[in-house]
mmCIF file of C-alpha atoms and ligand atoms in Angstrom:
data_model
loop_
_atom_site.group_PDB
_atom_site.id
_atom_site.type_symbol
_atom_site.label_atom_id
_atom_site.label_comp_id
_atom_site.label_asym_id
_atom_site.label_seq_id
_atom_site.Cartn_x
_atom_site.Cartn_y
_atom_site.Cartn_z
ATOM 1 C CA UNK D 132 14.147 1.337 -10.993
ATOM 2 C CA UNK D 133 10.808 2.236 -13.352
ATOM 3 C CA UNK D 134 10.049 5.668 -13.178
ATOM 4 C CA UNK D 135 8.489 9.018 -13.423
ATOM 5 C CA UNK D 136 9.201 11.794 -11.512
ATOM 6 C CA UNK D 137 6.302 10.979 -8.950
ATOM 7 C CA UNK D 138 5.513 7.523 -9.733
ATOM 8 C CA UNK D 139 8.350 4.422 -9.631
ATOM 9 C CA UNK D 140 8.288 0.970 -8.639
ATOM 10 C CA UNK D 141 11.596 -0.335 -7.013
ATOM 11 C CA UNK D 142 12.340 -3.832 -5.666
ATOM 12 C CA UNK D 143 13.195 -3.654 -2.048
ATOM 13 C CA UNK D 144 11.544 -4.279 1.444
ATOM 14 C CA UNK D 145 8.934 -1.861 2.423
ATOM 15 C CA UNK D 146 10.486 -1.829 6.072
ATOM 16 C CA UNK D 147 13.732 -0.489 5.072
ATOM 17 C CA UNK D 148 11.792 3.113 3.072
ATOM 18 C CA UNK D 149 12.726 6.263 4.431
ATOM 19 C CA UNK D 150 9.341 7.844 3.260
ATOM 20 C CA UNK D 151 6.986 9.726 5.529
ATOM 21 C CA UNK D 152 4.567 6.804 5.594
ATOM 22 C CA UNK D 153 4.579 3.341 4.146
ATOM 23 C CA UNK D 154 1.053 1.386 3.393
ATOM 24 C CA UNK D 155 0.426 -2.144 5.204
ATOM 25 C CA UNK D 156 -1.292 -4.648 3.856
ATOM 26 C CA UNK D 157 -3.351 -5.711 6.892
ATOM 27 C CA UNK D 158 -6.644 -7.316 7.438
ATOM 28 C CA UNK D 159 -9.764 -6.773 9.367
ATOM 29 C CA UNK D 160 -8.475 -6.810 12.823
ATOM 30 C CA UNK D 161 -5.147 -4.536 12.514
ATOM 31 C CA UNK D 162 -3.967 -6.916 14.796
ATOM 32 C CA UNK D 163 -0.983 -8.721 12.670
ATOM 33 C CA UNK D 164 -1.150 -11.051 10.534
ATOM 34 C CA UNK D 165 1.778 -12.647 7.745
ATOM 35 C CA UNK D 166 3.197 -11.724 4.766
ATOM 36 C CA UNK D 167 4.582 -7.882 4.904
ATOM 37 C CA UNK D 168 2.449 -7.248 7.997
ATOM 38 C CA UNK D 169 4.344 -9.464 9.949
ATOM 39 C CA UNK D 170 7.587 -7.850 8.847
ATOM 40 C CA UNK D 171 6.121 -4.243 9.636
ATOM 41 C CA UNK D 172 4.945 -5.291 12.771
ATOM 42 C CA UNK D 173 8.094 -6.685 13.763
ATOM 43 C CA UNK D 174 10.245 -3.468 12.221
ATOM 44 C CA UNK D 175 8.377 -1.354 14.062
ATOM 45 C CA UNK D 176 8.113 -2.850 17.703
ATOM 46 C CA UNK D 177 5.352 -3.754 19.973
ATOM 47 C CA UNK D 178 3.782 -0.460 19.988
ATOM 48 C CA UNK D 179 2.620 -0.421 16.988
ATOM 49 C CA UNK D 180 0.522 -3.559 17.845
ATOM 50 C CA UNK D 181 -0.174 -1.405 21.174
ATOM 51 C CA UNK D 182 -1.824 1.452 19.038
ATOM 52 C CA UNK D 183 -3.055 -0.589 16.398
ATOM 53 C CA UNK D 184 -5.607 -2.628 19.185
ATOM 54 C CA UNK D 185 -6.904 0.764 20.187
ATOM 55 C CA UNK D 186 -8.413 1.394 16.606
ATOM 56 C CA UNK D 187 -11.303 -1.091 16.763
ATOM 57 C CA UNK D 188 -10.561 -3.195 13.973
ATOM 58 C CA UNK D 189 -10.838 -1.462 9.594
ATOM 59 C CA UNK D 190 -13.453 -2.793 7.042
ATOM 60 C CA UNK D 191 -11.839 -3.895 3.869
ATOM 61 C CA UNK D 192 -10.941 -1.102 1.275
ATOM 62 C CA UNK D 193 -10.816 1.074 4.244
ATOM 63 C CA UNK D 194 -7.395 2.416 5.816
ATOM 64 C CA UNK D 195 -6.123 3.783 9.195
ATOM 65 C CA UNK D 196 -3.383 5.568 10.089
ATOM 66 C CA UNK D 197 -0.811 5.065 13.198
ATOM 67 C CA UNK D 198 2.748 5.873 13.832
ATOM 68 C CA UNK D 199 5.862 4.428 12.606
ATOM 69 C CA UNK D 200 7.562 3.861 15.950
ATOM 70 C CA UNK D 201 11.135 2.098 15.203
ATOM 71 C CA UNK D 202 10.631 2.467 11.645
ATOM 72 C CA UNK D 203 11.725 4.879 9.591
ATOM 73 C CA UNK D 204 8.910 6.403 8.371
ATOM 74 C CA UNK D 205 7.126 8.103 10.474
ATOM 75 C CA UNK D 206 3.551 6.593 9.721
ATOM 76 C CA UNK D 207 1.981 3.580 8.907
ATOM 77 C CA UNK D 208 -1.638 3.537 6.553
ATOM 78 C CA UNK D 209 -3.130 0.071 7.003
ATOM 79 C CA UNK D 210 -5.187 -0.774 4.291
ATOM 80 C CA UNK D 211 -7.290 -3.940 4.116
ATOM 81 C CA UNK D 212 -7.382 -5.440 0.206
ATOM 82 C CA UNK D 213 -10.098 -7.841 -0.684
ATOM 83 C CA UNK D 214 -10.098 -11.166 -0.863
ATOM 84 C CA UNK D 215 -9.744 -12.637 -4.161
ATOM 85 C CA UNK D 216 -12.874 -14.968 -4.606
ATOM 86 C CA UNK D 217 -13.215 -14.832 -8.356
ATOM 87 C CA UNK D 218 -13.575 -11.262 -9.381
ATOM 88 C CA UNK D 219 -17.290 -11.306 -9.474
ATOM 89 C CA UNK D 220 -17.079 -9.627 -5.446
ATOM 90 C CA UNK D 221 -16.403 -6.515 -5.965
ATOM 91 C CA UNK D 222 -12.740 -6.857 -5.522
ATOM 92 C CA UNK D 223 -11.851 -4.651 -8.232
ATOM 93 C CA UNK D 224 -13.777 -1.688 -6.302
ATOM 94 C CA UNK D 225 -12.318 -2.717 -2.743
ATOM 95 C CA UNK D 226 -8.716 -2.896 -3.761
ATOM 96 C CA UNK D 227 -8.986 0.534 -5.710
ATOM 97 C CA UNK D 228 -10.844 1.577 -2.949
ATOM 98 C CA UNK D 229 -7.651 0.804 -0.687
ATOM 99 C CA UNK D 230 -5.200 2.693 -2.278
ATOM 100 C CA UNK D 231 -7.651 5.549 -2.831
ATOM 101 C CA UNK D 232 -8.307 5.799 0.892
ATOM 102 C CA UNK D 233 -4.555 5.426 1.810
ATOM 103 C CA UNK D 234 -3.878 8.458 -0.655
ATOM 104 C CA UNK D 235 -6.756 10.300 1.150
ATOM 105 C CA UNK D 236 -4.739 9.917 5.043
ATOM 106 C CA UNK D 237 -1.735 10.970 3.391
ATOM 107 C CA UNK D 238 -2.770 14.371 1.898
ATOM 108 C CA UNK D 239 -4.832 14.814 4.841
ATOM 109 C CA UNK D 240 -2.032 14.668 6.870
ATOM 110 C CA UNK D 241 0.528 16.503 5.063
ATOM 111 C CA UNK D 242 2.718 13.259 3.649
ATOM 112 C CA UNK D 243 4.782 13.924 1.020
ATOM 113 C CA UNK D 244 5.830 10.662 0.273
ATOM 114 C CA UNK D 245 4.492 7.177 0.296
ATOM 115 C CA UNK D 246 5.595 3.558 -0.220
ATOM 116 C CA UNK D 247 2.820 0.972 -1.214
ATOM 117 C CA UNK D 248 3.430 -3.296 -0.897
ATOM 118 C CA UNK D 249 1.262 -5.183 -3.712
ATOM 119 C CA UNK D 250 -1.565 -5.414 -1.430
ATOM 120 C CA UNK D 251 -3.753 -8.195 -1.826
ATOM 121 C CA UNK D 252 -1.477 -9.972 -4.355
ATOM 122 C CA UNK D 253 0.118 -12.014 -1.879
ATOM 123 C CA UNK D 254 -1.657 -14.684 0.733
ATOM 124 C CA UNK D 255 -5.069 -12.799 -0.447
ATOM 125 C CA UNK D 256 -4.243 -14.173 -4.012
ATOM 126 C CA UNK D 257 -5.659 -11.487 -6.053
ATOM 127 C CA UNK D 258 -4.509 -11.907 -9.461
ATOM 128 C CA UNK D 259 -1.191 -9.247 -9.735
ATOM 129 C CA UNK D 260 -1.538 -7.986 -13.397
ATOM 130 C CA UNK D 261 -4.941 -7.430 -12.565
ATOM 131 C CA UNK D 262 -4.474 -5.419 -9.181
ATOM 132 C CA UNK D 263 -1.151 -3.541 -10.420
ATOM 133 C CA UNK D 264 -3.208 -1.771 -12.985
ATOM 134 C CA UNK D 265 -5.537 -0.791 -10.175
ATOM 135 C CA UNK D 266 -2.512 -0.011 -8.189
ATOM 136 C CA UNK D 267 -1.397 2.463 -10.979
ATOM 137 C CA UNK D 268 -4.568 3.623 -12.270
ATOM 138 C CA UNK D 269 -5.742 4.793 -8.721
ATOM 139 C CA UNK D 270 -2.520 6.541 -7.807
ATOM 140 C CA UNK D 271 -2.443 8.372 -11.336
ATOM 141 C CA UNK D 272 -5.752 9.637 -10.939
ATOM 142 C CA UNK D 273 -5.398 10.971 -7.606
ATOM 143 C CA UNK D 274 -1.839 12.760 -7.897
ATOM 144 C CA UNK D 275 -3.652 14.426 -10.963
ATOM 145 C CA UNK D 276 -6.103 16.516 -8.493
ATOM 146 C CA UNK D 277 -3.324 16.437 -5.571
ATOM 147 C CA UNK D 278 -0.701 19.078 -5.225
ATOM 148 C CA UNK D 279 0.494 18.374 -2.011
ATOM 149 C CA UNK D 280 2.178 14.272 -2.282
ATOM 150 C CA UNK D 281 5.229 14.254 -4.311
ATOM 151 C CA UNK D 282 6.557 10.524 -4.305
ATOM 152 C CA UNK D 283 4.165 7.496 -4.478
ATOM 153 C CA UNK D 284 6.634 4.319 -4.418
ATOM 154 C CA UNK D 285 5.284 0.563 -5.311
ATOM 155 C CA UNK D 286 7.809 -1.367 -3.293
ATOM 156 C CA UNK D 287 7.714 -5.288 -5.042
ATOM 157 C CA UNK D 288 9.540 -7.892 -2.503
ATOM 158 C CA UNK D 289 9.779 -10.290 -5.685
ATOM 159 C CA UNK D 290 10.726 -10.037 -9.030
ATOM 160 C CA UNK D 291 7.901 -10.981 -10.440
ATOM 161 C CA UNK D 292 5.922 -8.293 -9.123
ATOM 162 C CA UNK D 293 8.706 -5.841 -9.756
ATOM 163 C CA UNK D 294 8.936 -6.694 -13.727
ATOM 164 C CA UNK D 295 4.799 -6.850 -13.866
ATOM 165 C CA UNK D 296 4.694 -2.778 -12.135
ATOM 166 C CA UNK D 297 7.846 -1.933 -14.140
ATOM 167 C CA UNK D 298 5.518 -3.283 -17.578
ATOM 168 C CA UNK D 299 2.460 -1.518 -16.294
ATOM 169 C CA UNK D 300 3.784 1.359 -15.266
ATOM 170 C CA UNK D 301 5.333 2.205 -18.488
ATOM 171 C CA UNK D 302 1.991 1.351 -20.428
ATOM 172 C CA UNK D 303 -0.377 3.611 -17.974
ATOM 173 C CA UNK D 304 1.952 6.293 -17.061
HETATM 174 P P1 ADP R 615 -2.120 -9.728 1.242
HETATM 175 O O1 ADP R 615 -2.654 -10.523 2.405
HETATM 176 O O2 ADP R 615 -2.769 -8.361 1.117
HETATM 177 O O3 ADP R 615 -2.121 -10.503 -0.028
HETATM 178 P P2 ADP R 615 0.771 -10.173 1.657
HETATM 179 O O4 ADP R 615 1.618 -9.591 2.713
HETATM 180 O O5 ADP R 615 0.542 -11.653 1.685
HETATM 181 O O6 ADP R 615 -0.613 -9.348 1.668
HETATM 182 O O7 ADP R 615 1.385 -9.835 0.237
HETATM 183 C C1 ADP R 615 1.302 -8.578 -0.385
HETATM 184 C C2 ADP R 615 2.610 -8.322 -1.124
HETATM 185 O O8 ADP R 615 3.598 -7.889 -0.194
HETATM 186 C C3 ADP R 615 3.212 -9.540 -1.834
HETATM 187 O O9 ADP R 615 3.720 -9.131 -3.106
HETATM 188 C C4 ADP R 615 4.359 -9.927 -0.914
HETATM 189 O O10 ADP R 615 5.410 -10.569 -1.632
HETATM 190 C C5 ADP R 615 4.803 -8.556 -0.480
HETATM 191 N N1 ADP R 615 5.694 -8.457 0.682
HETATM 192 C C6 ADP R 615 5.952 -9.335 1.678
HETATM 193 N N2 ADP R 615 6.863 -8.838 2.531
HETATM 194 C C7 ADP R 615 7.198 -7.602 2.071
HETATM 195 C C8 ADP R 615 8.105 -6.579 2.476
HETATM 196 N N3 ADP R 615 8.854 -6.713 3.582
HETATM 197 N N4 ADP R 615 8.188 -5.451 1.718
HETATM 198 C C9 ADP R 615 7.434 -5.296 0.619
HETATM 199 N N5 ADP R 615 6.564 -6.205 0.182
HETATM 200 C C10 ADP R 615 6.457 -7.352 0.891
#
């Protein structure tokens, strides 16, 4: 584990974090898709597919908030990444955008704590040195000016990704 006392990265699955809400990495429609959606979706049961078709679809670097159902936090932000088509798309902007808007739900709504996946790094092949220093840079700006989350958590499935936040993390922290 890489951390500080409000920022660490761990290597684990995001479906198993007791935090008050963990972030999805979902696309357009909310309605499922692979990678760790797929394994929230199935954590968490059918009615969180139930809910999520009631929320009219989420532009990309946008977020939306349901419950947790069966897992055990008790929300779920889904935030839609870019993308990656090159860099010269504003993907930069729309991932930082992501974890910005994610941090906005969660203060709005009282979360303390909050478990991020590498979103977009995965089918959405955004390049992952590149977005964990977005990932970092975003979530150490906005704890700065907010009193009220006390854990942000970057949960890496692979080791790769865990070894890349534990470097960054110790270089922007
Ligand atoms: P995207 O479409 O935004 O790229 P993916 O789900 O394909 O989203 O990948 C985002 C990241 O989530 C990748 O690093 C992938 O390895 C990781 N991931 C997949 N399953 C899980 C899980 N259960 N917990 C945490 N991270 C996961």
């Amino acid at each position: 584990m890489t951390s500080s006392k409000k920022i660490l990265a761990i290597q684990g699955d995001i479906t198993q974090q007791a935090v008050d809400a963990i972030v999805n990495a979902a696309n357009n429609s909310l309605l499922g898709g692979g990678g760790v959606d797929r394994a929230i979706h199935r954590a968490a049961g059918g009615q969180l597919l139930e809910e999520c078709r009631r929320l009219g679809g989420c532009a990309t670097g946008d977020a939306k908030m349901t419950k947790g159902y069966r897992l055990l936090a008790k929300w779920v932000i889904h935030a839609v990444g870019p993308v990656w088509r090159g860099g010269n798309q504003g993907e930069d902007e729309l991932l930082a955008r992501c974890y910005r808007r994610s941090l906005e739900l969660a203060a709005e709504n009282d979360i303390k704590s909050i478990a991020f996946p590498a979103i977009s790094t995965g089918i959405y092949g955004f390049p992952l040195e590149r977005a964990t220093r977005i990932a970092v840079t975003e979530v150490k700006q906005f704890l700065q000016h907010s009193s009220c989350i006390e854990q942000v958590i970057f949960v890496c499935f692979d080791t790769r990704t865990y070894e890349c936040y534990k470097q960054v993390l110790l270089e922007l922290l």
